[in-house]
Coordinates of N, CA and C and ligand atoms in Angstrom, one line a residue:
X1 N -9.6 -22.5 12.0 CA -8.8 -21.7 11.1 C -7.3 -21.9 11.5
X2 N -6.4 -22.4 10.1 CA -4.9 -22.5 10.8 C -4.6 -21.0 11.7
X3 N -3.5 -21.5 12.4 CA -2.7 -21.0 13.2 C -1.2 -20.9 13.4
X4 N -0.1 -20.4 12.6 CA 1.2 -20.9 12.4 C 2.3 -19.8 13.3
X5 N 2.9 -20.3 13.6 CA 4.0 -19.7 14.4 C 5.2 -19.5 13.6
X6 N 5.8 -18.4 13.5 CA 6.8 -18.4 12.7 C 8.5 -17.5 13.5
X7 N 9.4 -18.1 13.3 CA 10.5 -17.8 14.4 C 11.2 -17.0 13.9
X8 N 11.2 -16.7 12.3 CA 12.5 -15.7 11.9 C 11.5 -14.7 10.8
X9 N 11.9 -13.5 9.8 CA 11.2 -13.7 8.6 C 11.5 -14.0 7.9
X10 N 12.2 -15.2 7.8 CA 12.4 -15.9 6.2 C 11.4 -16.9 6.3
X11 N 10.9 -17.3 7.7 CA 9.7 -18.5 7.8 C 8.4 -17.7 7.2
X12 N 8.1 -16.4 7.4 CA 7.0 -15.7 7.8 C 7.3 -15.6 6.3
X13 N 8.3 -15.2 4.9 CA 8.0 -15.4 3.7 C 8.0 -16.5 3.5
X14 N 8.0 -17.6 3.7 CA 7.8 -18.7 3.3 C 6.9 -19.7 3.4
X15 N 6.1 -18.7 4.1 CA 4.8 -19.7 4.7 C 3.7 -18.5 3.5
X16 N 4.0 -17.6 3.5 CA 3.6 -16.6 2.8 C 3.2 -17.3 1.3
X17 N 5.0 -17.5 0.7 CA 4.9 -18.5 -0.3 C 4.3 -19.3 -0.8
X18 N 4.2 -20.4 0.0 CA 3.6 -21.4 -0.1 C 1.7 -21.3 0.4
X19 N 1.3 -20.4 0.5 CA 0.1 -19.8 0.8 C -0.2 -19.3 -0.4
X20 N 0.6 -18.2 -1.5 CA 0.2 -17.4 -2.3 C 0.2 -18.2 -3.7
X21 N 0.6 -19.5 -3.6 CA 0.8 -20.6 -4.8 C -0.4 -21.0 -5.6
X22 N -1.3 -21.2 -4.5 CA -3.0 -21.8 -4.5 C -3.9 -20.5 -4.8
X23 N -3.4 -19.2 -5.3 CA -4.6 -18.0 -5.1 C -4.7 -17.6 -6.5
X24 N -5.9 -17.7 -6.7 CA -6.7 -17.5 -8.0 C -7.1 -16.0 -8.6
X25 N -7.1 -15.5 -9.5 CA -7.6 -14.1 -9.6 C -8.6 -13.5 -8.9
X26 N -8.5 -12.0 -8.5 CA -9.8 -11.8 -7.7 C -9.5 -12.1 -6.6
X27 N -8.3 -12.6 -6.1 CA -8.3 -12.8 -4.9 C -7.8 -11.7 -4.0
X28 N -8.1 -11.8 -2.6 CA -7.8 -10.3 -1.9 C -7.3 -11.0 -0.6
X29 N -6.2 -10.5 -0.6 CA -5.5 -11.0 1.0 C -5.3 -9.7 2.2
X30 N -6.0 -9.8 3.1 CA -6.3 -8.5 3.9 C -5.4 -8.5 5.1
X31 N -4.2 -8.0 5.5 CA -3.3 -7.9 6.5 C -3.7 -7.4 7.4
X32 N -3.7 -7.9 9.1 CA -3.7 -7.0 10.1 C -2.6 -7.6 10.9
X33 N -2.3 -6.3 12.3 CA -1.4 -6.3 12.9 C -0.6 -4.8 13.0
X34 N -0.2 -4.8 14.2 CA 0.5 -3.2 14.4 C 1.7 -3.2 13.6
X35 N 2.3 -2.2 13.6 CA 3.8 -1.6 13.3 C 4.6 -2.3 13.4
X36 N 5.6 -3.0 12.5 CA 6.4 -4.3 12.6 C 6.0 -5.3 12.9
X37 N 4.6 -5.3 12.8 CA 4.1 -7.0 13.0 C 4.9 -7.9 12.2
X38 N 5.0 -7.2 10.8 CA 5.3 -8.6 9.9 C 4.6 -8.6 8.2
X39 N 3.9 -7.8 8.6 CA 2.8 -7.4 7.1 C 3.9 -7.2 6.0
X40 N 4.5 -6.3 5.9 CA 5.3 -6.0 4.7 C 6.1 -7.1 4.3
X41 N 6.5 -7.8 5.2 CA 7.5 -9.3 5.1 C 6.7 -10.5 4.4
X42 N 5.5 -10.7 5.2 CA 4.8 -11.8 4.8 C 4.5 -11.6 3.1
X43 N 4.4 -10.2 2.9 CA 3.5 -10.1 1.6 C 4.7 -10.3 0.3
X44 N 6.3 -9.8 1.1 CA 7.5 -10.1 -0.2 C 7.4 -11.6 -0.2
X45 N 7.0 -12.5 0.6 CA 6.3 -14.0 0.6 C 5.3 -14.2 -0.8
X46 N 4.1 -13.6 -0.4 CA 2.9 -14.1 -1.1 C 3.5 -13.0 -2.8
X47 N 4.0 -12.1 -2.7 CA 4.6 -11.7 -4.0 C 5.6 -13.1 -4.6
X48 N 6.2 -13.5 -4.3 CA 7.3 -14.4 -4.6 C 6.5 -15.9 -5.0
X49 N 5.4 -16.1 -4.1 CA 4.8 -17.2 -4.5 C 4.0 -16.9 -5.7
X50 N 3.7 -15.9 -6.2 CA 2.4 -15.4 -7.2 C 3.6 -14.9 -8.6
X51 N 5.1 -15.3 -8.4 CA 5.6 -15.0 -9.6 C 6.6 -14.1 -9.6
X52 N 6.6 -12.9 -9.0 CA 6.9 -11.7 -8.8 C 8.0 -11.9 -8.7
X53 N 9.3 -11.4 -9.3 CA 10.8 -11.0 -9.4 C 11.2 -10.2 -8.5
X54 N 10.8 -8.9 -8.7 CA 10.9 -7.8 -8.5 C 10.9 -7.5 -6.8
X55 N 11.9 -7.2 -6.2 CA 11.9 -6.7 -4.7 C 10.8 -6.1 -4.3
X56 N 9.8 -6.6 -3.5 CA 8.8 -5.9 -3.0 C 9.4 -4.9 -1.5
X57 N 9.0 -3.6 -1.8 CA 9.2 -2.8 -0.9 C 8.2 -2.4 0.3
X58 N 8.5 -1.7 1.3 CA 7.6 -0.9 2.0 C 7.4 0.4 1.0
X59 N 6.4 0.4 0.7 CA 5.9 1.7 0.0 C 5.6 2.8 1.1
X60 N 6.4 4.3 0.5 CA 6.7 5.0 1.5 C 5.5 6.3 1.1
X61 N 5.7 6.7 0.6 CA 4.5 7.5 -0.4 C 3.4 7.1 -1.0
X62 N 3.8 5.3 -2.0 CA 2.5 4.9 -2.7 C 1.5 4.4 -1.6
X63 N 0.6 4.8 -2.6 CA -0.6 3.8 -1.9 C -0.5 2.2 -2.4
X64 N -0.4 2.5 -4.0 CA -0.7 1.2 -4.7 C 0.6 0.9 -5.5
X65 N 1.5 -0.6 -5.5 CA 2.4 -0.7 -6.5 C 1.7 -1.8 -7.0
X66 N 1.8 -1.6 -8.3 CA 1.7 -2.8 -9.3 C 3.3 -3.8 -9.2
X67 N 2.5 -5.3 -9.4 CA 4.0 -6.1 -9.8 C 3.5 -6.9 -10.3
X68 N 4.2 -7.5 -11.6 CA 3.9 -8.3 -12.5 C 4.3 -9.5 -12.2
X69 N 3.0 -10.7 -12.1 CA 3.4 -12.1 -11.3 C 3.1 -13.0 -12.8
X70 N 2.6 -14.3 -11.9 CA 2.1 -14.7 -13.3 C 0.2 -14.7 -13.5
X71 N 0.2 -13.5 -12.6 CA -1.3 -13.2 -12.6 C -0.7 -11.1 -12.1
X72 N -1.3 -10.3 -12.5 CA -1.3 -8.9 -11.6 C -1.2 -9.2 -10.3
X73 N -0.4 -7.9 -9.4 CA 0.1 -8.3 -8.2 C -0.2 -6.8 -7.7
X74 N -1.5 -6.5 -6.8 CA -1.4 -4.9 -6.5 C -1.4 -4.9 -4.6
X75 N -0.2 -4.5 -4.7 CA 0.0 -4.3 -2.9 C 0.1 -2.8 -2.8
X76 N -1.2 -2.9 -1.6 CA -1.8 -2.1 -1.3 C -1.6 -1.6 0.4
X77 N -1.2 -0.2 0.4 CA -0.9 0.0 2.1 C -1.4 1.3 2.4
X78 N -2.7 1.2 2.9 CA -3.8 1.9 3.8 C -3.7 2.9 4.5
X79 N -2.5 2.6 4.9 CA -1.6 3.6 6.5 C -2.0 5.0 6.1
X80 N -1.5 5.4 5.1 CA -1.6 6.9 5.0 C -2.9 7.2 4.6
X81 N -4.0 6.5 4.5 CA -5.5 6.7 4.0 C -6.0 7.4 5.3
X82 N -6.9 8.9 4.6 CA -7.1 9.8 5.8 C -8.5 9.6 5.9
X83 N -9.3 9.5 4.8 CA -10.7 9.0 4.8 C -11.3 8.4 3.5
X84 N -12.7 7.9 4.1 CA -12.7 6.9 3.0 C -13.3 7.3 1.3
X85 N -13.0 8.7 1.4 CA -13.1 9.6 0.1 C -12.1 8.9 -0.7
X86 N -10.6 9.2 -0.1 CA -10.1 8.7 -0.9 C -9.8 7.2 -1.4
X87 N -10.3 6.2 -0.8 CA -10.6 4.7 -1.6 C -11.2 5.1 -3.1
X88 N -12.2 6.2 -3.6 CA -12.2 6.3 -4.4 C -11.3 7.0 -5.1
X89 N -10.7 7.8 -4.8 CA -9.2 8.4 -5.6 C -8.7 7.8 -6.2
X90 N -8.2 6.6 -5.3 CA -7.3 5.6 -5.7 C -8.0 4.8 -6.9
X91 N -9.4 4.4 -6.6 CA -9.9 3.2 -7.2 C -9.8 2.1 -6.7
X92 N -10.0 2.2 -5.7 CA -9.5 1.3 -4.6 C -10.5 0.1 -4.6
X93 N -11.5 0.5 -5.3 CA -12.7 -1.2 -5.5 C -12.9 -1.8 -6.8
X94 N -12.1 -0.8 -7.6 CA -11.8 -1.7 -9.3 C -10.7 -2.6 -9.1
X95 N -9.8 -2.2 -8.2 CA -8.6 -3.2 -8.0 C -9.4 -4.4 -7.3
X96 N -10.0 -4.2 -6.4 CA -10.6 -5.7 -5.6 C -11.4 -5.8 -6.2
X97 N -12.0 -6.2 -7.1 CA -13.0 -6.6 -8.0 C -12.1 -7.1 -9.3
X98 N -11.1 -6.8 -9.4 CA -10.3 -6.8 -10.7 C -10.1 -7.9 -10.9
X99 N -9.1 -8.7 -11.9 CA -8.4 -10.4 -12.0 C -7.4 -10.1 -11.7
X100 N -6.8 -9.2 -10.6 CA -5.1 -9.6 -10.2 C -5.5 -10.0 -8.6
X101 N -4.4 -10.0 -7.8 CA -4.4 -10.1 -6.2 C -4.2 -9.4 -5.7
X102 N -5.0 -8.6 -4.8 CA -4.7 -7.7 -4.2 C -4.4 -7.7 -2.6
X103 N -3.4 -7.3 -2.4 CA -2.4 -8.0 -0.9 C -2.6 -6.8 -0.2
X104 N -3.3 -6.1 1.2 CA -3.7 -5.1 1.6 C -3.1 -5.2 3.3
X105 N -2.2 -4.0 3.0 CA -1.8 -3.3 4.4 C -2.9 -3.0 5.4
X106 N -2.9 -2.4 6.6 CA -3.9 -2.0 7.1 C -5.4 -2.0 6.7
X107 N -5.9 -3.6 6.5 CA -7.0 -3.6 5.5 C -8.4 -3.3 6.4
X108 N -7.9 -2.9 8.0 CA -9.2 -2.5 8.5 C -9.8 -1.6 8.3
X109 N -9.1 -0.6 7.7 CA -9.3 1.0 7.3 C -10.2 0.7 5.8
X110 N -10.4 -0.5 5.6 CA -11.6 -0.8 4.3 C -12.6 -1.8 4.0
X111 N -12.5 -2.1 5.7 CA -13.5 -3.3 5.7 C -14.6 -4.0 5.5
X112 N -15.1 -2.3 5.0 CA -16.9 -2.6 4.9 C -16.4 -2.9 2.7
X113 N -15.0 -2.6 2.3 CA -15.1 -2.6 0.8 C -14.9 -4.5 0.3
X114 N -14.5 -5.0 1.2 CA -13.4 -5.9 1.2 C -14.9 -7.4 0.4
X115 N -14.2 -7.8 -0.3 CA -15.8 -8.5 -1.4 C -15.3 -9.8 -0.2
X116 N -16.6 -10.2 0.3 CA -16.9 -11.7 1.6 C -16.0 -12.8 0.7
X117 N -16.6 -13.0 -0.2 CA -16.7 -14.2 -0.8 C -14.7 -14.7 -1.5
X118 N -14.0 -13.7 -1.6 CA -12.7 -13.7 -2.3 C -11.9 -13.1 -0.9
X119 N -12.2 -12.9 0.0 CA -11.1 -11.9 0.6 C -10.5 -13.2 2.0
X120 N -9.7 -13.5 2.1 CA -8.6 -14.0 2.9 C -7.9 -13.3 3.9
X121 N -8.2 -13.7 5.2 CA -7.7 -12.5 6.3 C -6.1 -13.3 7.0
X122 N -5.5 -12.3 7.0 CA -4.0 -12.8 7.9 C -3.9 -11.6 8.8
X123 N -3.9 -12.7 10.1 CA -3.6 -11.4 11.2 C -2.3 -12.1 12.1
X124 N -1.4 -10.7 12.4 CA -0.3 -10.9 12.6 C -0.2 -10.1 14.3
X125 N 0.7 -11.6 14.9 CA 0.6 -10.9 16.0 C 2.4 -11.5 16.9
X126 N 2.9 -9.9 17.3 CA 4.5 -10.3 18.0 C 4.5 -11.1 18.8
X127 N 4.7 -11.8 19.1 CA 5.3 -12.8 20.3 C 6.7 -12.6 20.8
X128 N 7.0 -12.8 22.2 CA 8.6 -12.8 22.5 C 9.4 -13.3 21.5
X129 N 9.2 -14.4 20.8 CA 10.0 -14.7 19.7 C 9.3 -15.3 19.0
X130 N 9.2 -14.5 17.5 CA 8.4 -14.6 16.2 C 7.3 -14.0 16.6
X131 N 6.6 -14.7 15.2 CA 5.2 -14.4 14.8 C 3.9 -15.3 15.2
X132 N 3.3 -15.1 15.7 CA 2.1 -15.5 15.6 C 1.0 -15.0 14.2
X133 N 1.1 -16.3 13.2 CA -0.2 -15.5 12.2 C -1.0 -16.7 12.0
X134 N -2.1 -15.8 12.0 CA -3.7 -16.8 11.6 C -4.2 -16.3 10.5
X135 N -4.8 -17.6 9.9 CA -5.1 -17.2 8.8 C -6.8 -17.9 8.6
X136 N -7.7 -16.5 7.8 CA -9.0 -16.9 8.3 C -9.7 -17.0 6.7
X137 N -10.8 -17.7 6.6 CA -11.2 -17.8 5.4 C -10.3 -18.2 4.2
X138 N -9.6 -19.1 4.6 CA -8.7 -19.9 3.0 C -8.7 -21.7 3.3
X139 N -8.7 -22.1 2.3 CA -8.9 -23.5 2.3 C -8.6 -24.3 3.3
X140 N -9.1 -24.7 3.9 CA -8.4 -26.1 5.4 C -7.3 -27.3 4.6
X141 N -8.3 -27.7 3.3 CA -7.4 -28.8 3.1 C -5.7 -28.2 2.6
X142 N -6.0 -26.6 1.9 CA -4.8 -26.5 1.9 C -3.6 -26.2 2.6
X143 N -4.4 -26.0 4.0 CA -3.8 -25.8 5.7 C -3.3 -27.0 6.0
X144 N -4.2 -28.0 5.8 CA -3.3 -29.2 6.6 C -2.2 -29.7 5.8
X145 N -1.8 -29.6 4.4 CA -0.8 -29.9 3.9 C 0.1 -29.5 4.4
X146 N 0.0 -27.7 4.4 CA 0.4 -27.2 5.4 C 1.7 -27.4 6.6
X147 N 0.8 -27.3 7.6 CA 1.1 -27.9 8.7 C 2.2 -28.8 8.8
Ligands
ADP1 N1 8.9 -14.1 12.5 C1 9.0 -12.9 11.9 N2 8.2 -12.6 10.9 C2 8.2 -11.4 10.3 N3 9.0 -10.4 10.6 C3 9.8 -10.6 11.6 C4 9.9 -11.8 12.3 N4 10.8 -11.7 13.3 C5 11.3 -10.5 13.2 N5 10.7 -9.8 12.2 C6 11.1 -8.4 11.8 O1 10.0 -7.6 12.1 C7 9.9 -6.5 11.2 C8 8.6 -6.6 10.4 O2 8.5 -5.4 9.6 P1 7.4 -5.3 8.5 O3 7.2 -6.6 7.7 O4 7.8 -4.1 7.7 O5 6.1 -5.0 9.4 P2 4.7 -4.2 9.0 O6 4.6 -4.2 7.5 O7 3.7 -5.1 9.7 O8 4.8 -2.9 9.6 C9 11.1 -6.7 10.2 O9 12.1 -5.9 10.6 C10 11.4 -8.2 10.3 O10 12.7 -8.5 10.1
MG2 MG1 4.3 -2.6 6.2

């Protein structure tokens, strides 16, 4: 599974980028990593590759912002999820089943929802300087271009 190191976050959006170029509808990108790992950064990345104009924010109260790419764009952030009642509040499994992409904050808080076959894992980890992120279940060949 690639492994990429990244030194600033303009690299960590732009590996993002060039990641989010190749993702088909139905696709689910599941974030891990603590508190300023990098999650919110990488994802104004994979927004930017998937079309999206619009300044992706840290959502401070939402759960769910829609952004219009050239496919639906629903970034999703878990943090405030108190239990797993509310995934259904939200609708939290018509979105991942749906035809947009859905880019997911703290995705371990929904791991048993997360569909095997479409979901793409990035896990983010601080290093003295930059990022360490791996990325698990997404194409090799499109890794080694990559690289
Ligand atoms: N290589 C890097 N990749 C991503 N973010 C970085 C990197 N180096 C420093 N940072 C900083 O770390 C912070 C990451 O914040 P954020 O993306 O909101 O994290 P999270 O969503 O995981 O809590 C930002 O302030 C960003 O500028
Ligand atoms: Mg965040």
């Amino acid at each position: 599974m690639p492994v990429f190191e990244t030194e600033s976050p303009e690299a960590t959006i732009r590996l993002g980028e060039r990641i989010a170029r190749g993702l088909k509808p139905g696709a689910v990108v599941a974030f891990y990593g603590e508190l300023g790992a990098g999650k919110t950064t990488m994802i104004k990345g994979f927004a930017r590759g998937l079309g999206v104009r619009e300044m992706v924010k840290s959502p401070s109260f939402v759960i769910i912002t829609e952004y219009r790419g050239r496919i639906p764009v629903y970034h999703i952030d878990l943090y405030r999820i108190k239990s797993p009642a509310e995934f259904t509040e939200i609708g939290l499994e018509s979105y991942l089943t749906g035809d947009g992409v859905c880019l997911i904050e703290w995705a371990e808080r929904a791991e048993s929802l997360l569909p095997p076959a479409t979901t793409i894992r990035v896990k983010l980890q601080v290093l003295p300087a930059g990022r360490r992120i791996e990325i698990i279940g997404w194409s090799e060949g499109l890794a080694e271009e990559l690289q």
